Each structure stands twice: as C-alpha cells, then as structure tokens.
Short mmCIF file of C-alpha atoms in Angstrom, two decimals:
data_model
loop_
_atom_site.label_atom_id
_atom_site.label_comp_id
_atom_site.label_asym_id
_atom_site.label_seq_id
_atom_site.Cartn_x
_atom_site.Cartn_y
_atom_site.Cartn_z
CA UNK Z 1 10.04 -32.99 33.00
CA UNK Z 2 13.23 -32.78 30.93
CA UNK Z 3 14.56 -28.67 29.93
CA UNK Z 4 13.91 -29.76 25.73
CA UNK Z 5 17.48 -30.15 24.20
CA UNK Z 6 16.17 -29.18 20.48
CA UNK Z 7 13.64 -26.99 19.42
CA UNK Z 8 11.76 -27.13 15.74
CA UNK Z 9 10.40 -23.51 14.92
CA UNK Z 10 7.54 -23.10 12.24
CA UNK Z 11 6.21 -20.03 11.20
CA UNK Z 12 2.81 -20.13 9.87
CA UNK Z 13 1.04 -17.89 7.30
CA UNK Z 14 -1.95 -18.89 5.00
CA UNK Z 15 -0.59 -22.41 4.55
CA UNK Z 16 -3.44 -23.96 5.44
CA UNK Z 17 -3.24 -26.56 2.42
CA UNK Z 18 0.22 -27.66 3.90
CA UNK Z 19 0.16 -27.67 8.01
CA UNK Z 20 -0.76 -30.86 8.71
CA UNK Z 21 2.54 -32.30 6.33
CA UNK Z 22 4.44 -30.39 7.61
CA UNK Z 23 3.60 -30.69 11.86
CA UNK Z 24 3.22 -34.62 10.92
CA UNK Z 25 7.15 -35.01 9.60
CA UNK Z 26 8.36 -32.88 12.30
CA UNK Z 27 6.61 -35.40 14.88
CA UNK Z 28 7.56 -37.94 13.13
CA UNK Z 29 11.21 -36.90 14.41
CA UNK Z 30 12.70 -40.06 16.49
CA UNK Z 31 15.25 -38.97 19.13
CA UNK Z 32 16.80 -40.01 22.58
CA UNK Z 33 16.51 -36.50 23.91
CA UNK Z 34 13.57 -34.31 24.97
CA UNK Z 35 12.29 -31.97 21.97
CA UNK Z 36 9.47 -29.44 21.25
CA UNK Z 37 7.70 -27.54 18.26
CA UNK Z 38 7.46 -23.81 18.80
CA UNK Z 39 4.91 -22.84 16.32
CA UNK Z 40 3.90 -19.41 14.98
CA UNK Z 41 0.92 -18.01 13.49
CA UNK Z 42 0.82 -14.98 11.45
CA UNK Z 43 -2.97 -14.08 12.00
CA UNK Z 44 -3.17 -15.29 8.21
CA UNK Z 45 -6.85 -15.56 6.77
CA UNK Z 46 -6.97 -19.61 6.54
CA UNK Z 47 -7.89 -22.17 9.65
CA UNK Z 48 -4.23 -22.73 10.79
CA UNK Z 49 -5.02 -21.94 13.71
CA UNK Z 50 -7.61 -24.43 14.19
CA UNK Z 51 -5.17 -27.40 13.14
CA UNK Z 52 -2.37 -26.30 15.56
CA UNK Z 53 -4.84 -26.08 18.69
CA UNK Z 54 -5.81 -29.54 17.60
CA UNK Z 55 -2.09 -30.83 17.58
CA UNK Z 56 -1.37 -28.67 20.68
CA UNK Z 57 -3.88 -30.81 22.11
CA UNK Z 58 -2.79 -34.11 21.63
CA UNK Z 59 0.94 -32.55 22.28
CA UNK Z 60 0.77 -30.69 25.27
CA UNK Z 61 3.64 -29.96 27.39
CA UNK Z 62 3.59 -32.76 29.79
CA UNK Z 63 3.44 -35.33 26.83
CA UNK Z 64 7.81 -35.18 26.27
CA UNK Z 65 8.27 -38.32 27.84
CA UNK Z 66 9.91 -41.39 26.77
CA UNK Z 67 7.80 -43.16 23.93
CA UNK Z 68 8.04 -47.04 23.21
CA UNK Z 69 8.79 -48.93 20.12
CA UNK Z 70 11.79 -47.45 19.62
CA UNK Z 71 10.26 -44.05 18.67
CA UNK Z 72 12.35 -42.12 21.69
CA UNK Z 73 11.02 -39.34 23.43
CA UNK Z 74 7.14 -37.44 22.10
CA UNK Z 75 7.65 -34.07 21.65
CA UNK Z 76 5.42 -31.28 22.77
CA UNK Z 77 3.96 -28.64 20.77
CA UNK Z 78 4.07 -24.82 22.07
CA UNK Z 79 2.07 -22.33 20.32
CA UNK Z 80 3.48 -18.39 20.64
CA UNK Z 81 0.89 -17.02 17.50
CA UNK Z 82 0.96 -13.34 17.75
CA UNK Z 83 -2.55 -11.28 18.36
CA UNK Z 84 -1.34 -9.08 15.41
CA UNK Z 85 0.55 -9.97 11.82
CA UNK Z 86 3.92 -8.69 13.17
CA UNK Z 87 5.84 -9.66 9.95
CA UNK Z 88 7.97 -12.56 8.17
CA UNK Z 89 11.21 -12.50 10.20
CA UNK Z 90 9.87 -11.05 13.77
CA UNK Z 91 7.73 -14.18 13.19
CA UNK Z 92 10.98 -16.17 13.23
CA UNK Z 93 12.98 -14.25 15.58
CA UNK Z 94 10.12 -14.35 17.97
CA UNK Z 95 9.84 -18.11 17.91
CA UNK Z 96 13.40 -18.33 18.49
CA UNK Z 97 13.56 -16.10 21.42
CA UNK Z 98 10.98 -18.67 22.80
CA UNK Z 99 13.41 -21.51 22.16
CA UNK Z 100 16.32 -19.81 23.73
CA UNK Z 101 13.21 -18.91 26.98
CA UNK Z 102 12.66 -23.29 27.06
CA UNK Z 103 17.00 -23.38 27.35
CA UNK Z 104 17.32 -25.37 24.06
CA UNK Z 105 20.73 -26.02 22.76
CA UNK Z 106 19.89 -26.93 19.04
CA UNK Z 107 17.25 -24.73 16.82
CA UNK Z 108 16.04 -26.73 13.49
CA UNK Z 109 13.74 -24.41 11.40
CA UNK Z 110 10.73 -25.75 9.45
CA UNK Z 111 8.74 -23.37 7.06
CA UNK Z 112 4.75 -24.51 7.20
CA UNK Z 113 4.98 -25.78 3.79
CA UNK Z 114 8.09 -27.82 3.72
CA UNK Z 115 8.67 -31.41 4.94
CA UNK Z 116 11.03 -33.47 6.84
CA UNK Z 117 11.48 -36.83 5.09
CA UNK Z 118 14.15 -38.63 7.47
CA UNK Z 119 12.79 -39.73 10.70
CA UNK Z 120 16.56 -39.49 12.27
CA UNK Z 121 17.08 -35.83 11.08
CA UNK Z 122 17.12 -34.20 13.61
CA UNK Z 123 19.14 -37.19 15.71
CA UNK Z 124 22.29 -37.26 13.64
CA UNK Z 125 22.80 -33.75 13.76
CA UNK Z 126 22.12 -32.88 17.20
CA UNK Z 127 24.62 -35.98 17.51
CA UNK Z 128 27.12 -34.85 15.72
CA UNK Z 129 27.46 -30.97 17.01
CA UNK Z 130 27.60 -32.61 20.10
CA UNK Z 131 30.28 -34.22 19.44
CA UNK Z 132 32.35 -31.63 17.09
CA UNK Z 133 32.23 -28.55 19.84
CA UNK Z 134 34.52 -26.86 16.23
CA UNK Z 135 31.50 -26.55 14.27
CA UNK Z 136 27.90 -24.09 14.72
CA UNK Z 137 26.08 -25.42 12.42
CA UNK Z 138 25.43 -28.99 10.18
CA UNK Z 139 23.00 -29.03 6.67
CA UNK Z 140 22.10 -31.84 4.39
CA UNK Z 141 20.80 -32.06 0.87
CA UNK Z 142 17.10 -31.89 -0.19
CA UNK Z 143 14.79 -32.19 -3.14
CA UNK Z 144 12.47 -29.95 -4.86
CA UNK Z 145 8.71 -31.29 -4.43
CA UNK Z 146 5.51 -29.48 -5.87
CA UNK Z 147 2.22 -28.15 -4.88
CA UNK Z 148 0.55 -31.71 -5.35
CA UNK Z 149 3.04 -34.25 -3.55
CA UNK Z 150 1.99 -34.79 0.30
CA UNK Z 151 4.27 -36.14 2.86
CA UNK Z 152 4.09 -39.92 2.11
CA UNK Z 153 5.03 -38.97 -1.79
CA UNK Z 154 8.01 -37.12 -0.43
CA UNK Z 155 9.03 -39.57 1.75
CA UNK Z 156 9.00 -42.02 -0.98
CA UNK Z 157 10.85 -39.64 -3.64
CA UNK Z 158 13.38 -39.07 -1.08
CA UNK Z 159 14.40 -42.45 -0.90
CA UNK Z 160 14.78 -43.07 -4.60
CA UNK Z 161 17.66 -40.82 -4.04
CA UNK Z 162 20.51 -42.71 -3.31
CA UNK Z 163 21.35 -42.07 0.66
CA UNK Z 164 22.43 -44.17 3.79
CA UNK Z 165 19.40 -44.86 5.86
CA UNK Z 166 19.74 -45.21 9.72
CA UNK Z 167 17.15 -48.14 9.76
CA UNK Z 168 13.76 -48.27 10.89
CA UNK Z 169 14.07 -47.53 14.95
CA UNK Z 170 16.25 -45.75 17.74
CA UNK Z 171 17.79 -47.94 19.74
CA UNK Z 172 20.06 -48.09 22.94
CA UNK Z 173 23.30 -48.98 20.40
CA UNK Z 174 22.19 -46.31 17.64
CA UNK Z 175 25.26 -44.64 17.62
CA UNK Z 176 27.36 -47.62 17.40
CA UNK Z 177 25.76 -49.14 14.59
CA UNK Z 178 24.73 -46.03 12.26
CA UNK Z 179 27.50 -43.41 11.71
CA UNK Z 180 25.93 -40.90 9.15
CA UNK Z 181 28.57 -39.06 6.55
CA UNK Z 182 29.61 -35.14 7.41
CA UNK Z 183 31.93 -33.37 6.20
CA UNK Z 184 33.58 -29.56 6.04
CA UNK Z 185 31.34 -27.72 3.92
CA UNK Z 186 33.51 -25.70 2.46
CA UNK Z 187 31.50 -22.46 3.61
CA UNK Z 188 33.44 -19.70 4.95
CA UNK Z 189 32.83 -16.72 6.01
CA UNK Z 190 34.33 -15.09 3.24
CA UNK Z 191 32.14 -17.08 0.64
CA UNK Z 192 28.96 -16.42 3.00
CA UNK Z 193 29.43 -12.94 2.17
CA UNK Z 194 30.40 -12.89 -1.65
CA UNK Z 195 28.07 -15.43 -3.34
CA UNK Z 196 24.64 -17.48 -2.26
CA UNK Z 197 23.25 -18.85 0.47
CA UNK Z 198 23.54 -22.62 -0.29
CA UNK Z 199 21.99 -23.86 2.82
CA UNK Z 200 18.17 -24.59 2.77
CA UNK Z 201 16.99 -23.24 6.25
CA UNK Z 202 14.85 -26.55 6.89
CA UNK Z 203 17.67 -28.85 6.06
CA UNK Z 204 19.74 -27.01 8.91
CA UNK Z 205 20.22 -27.69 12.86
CA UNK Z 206 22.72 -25.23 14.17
CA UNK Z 207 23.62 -23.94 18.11
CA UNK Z 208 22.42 -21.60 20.37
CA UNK Z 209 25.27 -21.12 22.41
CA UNK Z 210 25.86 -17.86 21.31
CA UNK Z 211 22.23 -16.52 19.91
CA UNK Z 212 21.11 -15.07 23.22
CA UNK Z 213 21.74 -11.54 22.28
CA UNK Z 214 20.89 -11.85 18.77
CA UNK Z 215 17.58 -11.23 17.71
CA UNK Z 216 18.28 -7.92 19.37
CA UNK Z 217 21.38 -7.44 17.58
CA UNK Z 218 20.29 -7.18 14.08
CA UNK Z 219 18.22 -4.10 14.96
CA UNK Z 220 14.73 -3.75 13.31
CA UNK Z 221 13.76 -7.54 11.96
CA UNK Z 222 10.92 -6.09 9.97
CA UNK Z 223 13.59 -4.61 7.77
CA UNK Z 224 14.77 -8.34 6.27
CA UNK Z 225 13.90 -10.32 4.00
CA UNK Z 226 15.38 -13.63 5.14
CA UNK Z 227 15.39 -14.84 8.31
CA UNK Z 228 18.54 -17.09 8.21
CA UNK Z 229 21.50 -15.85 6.49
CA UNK Z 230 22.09 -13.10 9.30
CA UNK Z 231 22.01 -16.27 12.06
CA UNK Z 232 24.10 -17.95 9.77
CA UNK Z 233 26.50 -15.19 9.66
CA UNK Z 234 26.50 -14.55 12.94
CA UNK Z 235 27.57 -18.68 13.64
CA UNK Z 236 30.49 -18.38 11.27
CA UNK Z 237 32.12 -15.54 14.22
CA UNK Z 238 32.09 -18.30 16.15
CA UNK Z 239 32.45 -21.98 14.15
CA UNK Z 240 32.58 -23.59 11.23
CA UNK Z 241 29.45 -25.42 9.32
CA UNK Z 242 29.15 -28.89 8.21
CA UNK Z 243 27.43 -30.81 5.81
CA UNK Z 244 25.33 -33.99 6.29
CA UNK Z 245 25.59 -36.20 3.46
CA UNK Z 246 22.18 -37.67 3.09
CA UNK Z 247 18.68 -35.92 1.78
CA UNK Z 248 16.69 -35.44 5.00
CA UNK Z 249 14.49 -32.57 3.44
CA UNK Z 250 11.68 -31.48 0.62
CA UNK Z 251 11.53 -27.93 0.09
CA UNK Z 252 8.56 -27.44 -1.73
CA UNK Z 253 9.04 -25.12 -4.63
CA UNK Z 254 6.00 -23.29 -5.24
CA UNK Z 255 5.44 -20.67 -8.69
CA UNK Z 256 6.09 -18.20 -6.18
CA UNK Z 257 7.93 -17.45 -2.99
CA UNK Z 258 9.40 -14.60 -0.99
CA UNK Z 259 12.91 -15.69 -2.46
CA UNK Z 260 11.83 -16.74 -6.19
CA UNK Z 261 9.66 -14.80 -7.95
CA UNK Z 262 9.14 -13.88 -11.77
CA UNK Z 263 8.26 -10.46 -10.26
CA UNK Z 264 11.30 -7.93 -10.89
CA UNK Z 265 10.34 -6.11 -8.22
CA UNK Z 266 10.03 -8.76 -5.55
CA UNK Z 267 13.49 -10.11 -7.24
CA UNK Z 268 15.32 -7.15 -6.63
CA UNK Z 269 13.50 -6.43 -3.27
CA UNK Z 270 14.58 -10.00 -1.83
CA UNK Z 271 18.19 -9.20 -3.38
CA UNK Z 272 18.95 -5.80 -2.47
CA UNK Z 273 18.07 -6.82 0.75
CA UNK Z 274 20.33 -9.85 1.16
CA UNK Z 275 22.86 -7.72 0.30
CA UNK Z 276 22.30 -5.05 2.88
CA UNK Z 277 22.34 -8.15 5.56
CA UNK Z 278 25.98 -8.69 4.25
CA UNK Z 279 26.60 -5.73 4.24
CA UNK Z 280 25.15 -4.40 7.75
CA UNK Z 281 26.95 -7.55 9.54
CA UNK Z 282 30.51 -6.18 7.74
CA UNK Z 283 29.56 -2.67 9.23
CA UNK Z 284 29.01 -4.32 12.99
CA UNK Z 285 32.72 -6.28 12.03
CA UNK Z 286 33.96 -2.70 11.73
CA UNK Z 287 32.23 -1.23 14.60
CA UNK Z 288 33.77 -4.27 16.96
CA UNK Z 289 37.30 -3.50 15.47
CA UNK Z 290 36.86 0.07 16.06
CA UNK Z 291 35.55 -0.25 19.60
CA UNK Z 292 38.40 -2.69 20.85
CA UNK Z 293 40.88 0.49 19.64
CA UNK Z 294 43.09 -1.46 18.25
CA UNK Z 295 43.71 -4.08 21.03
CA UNK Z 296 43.44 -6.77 18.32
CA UNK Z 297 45.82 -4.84 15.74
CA UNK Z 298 42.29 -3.70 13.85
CA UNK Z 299 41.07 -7.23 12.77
CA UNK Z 300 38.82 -9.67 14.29
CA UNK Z 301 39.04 -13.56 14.41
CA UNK Z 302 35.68 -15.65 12.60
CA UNK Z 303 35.23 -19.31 13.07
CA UNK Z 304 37.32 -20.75 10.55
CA UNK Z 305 40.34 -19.31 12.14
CA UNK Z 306 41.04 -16.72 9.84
CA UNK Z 307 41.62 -13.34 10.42
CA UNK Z 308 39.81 -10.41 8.88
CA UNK Z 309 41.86 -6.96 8.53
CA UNK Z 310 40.05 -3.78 8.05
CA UNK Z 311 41.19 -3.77 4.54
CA UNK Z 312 39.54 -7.44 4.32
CA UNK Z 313 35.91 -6.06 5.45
CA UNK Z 314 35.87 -3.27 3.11
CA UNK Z 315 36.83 -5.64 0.40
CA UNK Z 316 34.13 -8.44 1.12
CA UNK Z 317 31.83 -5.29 0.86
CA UNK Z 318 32.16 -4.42 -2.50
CA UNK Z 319 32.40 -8.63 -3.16
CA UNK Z 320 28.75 -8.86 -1.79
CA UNK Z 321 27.90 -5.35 -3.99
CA UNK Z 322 28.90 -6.88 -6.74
CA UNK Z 323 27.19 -10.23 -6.31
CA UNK Z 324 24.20 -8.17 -5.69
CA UNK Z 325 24.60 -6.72 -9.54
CA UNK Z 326 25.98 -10.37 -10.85
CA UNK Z 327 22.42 -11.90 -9.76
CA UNK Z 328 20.26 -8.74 -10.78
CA UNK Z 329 21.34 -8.92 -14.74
CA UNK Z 330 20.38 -12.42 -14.91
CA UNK Z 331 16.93 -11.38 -13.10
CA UNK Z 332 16.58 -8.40 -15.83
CA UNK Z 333 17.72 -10.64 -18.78
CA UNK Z 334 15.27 -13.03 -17.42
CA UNK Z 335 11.97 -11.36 -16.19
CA UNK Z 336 12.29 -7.41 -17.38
CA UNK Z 337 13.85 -7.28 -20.88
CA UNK Z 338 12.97 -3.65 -20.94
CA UNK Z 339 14.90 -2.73 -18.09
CA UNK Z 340 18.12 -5.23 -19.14
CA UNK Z 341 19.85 -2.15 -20.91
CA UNK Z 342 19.57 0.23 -18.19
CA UNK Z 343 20.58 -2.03 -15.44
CA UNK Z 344 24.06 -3.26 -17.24
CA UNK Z 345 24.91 0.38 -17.86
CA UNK Z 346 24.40 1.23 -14.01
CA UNK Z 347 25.91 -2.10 -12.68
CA UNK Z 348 29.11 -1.85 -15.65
CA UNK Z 349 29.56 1.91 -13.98
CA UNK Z 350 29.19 0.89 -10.69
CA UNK Z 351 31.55 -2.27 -11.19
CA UNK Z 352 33.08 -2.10 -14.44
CA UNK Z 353 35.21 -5.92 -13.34
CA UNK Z 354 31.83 -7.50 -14.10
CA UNK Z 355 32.10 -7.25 -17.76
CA UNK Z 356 34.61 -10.11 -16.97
CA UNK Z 357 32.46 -12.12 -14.46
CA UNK Z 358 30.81 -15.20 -15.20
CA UNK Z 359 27.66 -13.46 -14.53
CA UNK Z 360 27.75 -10.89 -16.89
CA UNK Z 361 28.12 -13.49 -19.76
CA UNK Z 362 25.45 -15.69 -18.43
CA UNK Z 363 22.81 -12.79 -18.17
CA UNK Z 364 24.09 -11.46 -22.32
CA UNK Z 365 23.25 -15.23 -23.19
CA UNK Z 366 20.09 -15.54 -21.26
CA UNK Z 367 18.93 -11.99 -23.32
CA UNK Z 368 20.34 -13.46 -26.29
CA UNK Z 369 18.69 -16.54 -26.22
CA UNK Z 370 15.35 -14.44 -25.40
CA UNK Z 371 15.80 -12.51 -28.67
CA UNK Z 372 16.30 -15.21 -30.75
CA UNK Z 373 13.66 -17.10 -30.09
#
C-alpha cells in the first residue's frame, strides 16, 4: 500500500455529542492521493472510544485504496489513544509524531468538535503547497456554528456563503478545470509575534518538511496552552503562509472553550501563556544567533526573507508583552470589573505607550459602556 501523503489529526476529549460529525466530514475528504486519520483519545469519561473502534473498523489500514465514483482514494483510520490523560497539547504533539512515523508530507488538524464542510479541502491545499515549494503553510475562512447544528446544517450554511465550489467529483482533469483562489496572507513573522493568531487550526494544512525535531523542541508540551501557534511559528523560519479563499471549515463556538472563556482566570491563563510561546520561540531566535557566534553578523533569516537583528528580537518581545496587556484590559473591562483598575495601573507602568494604543481605548469604552448601563 501507498506511504499516506496527508495526515488529519483529531484529538479527542469528552466530545462524545460531536465525534461522529466530525470523523464523517473528515472521510468525506475526496483526494487523488493516499490519506489517513490519526485519532487521539484523552481517556475522557464519555463512549468516544467506542465510536472510533467502530470507524477503525470499517477503516482499517488496508482500506487506502483507490475508491470509485470519483470519490479518490478511502482513507484509513489509526487510533494512538493514550492509556493515561497525558494532557491537551502532548495529545496533539503525540498524534503528530505519529504522522511524521507514517512519512506524511501534509498535517491538517481537526478538533473532535469541529467540521469540515468542503469535500475538496484538503485537495486544493495539498495541491497547491505542492506546487508553491515558497510557502509552509495555506488557511481558508470558516464560520461560527453552535451546539445544535450537525454536519449536514453546516454543510448547508457554508454554502450560503458566497465561495467557488470545485463541483461535485474528482476527476482525472481536476486540476485543469478547478483552480481555487490563494493568495499571500499577509502574515509575517513579525505580526505572528505582536498581535493574534488569525488562523483557525482546522481550516489549516501546512508541511512537515521541517517538523521532525519539533515536538521535542518546544520542551515540556504540558506547559502550553495552544497547540498551533508554536508550529506555526516554527513554519514562518522556514516559508511563508497562504490563504485559501473559500470557507472550507465550521468551528463550532461553544459558551466555553480553552481559548474563550468568560472566566478571568482561564482568560488570562490561555493569554499569558500565548505570550510566553512568543516569547520562548524569540529566546530560541537568540540562542541560534548566539550559538552561530556571529557567523551570520548576529541575525537570523525567517521565511519571508527578512532578516531579524538582535535588536529586532528584543523588540518583537516587548511587542508580544504588550499585546499580552492590550488583550487583558479588554478581558478585565469585560469579565472582572473589580479587577479593571488594578490591571491598567500595572499594565500603564509596565507599558506606559498603551495609554495611546487602540486597545487601551477600546477596553475604557467597554468599562464605560458597562457603567452606564
């Protein structure tokens, strides 16, 4: 059998409600290449373990062969649950390190509640980093679906969106006859490290060319809160990333999440600790300047063709610090009114530019508004 060019990872943890969705879109997946579903679960307190035996079942490894219809190749379905709850991002990194095991070039993540809604997904963007050796990484747009919709719903919400669609089966003369729309994004490495994330993880495909070391690289997993922006940090050393424009995604925004919560603390948990994966990659930047001694006149190269200087590092660390305090005062003004006082003074002391930042003024109106009303 075909070495799987693609892998989808999904990590799986008391989403019992929403497996089946979301194992359905990612087999729904049509491609002219071998793929396979590396699935995860978190020894979580639901029967997800039940339903993935019962898809590994009907998708076992020797079923990656070439389908008919035009629905290319069936994938196969590899389960790597843990015997013990070993944690959010190990979870992740440990799937991946079973991708990289199977030799797959392209990594596509899926969280257990989310969707795919575009049967070519996964197609046009393995097609086009195959053809654009430049960039790491491509990411499309999504939409926002609730507890309540299932798969068929978000399939049909996603098409009220206005998007190209690549027709209704893979053919021989695909490529010829659908060219989807990327573009630059615009996301540097610079901007990775200063303001948000703005790629959804699921709506992502990116390369493994150079991930072999990297799971070990980023030290203790356990430690972060987000498994992606460190990989995508670590592709921007390397490339540039793209952006598909079509929706191929529902992310399905739930009251609350590891990354959204009306919870100060778990806000300023999931934010502090963004920051210090900005701000531990800048550190290993230094480090690799310091240990080539100066054979690269103390700067290193990223992706986009830029150089960084030393100077450059230190200055993208206080950027992401102070994006860190810019996103906290709207989360105090918001969710801890109490606490809104107190933070201002420390960030203001900390960072006294913010009292001209964009931020600062949104997070006084947000408290505003709160008082008034």
């Amino acid at each position: 059998m075909d070495t799987p060019v693609a892998a989808i990872i999904t990590t799986v943890y008391n989403k019992e409600r929403y497996l089946e969705d979301c194992l359905e879109s990612a087999l729904s997946q049509r491609t002219n290449f071998p793929f396979v579903i590396i699935v995860s679960e978190n020894c979580g307190q639901d029967k997800c373990r039940e339903i993935i035996k019962k898809y590994k079942k009907k998708f076992p490894f020797a079923s990656s062969v070439q389908g008919t219809k035009g629905k290319g190749f069936i994938p196969f379905i590899v389960d790597c649950s843990p015997s013990k709850n070993i944690g959010l991002v190990p979870n992740y990194y440990w799937c991946l390190g079973q991708a990289l095991n199977l030799g797959v070039k392209y990594v596509s993540f899926l969280d257990a509640d989310d969707i795919i809604i575009d049967a070519y997904k996964l197609q046009d963007q393995v097609n086009f980093l195959e053809k654009n050796p430049e960039y790491q990484m491509v990411y499309s747009d999504n939409i926002c679906v609730g507890a309540d919709v299932d798969y068929s719903q978000a399939v049909t919400m996603a098409k009220q969106k206005p998007y190209k669609h690549s027709g209704t089966r893979l053919t021989a003369a695909y490529e010829t006859h659908y060219l989807p729309e990327f573009e630059n994004s615009g996301i540097t490495m610079r901007s990775m490290l200063t303001s948000n994330n703005p790629c959804v993880a699921g709506t992502a495909c990116f390369k493994t060319e150079y991930l072999s070391f990297f799971p070990a690289s980023v030290g203790d997993a356990s430690n972060l809160v987000t498994p992606d922006l460190p990989i995508w940090l670590e592709l921007l050393k390397y490339g540039k990333i793209a952006k598909e424009d079509k929706v191929t995604f529902a992310y399905r925004d739930l009251t609350e999440s590891w990354s959204r919560s009306v919870d100060i603390v778990n806000t300023e948990r999931f934010y502090r600790g963004s920051m210090n994966i900005r701000n531990s990659f800048i550190d290993r930047m230094l480090d690799e300047i310091k240990a080539n001694d100066g054979s690269i006149k103390g700067e290193v190269k990223v992706g986009d063709g830029t150089h960084l200087k030393i100077s450059d590092l230190l200055s993208l660390r206080k950027g992401s610090e102070k994006f860190y305090y810019g996103k906290m005062l709207r989360a105090y003004a918001k969710n801890a009114p109490e606490k809104y006082f107190k933070f201002v003074c420390e960030a203001l002391k900390k960072y006294p530019a913010l009292l001209f930042a964009n931020d600062f003024w949104r997070a006084a109106g947000i408290r505003i508004k709160k008082i008034i009303s």
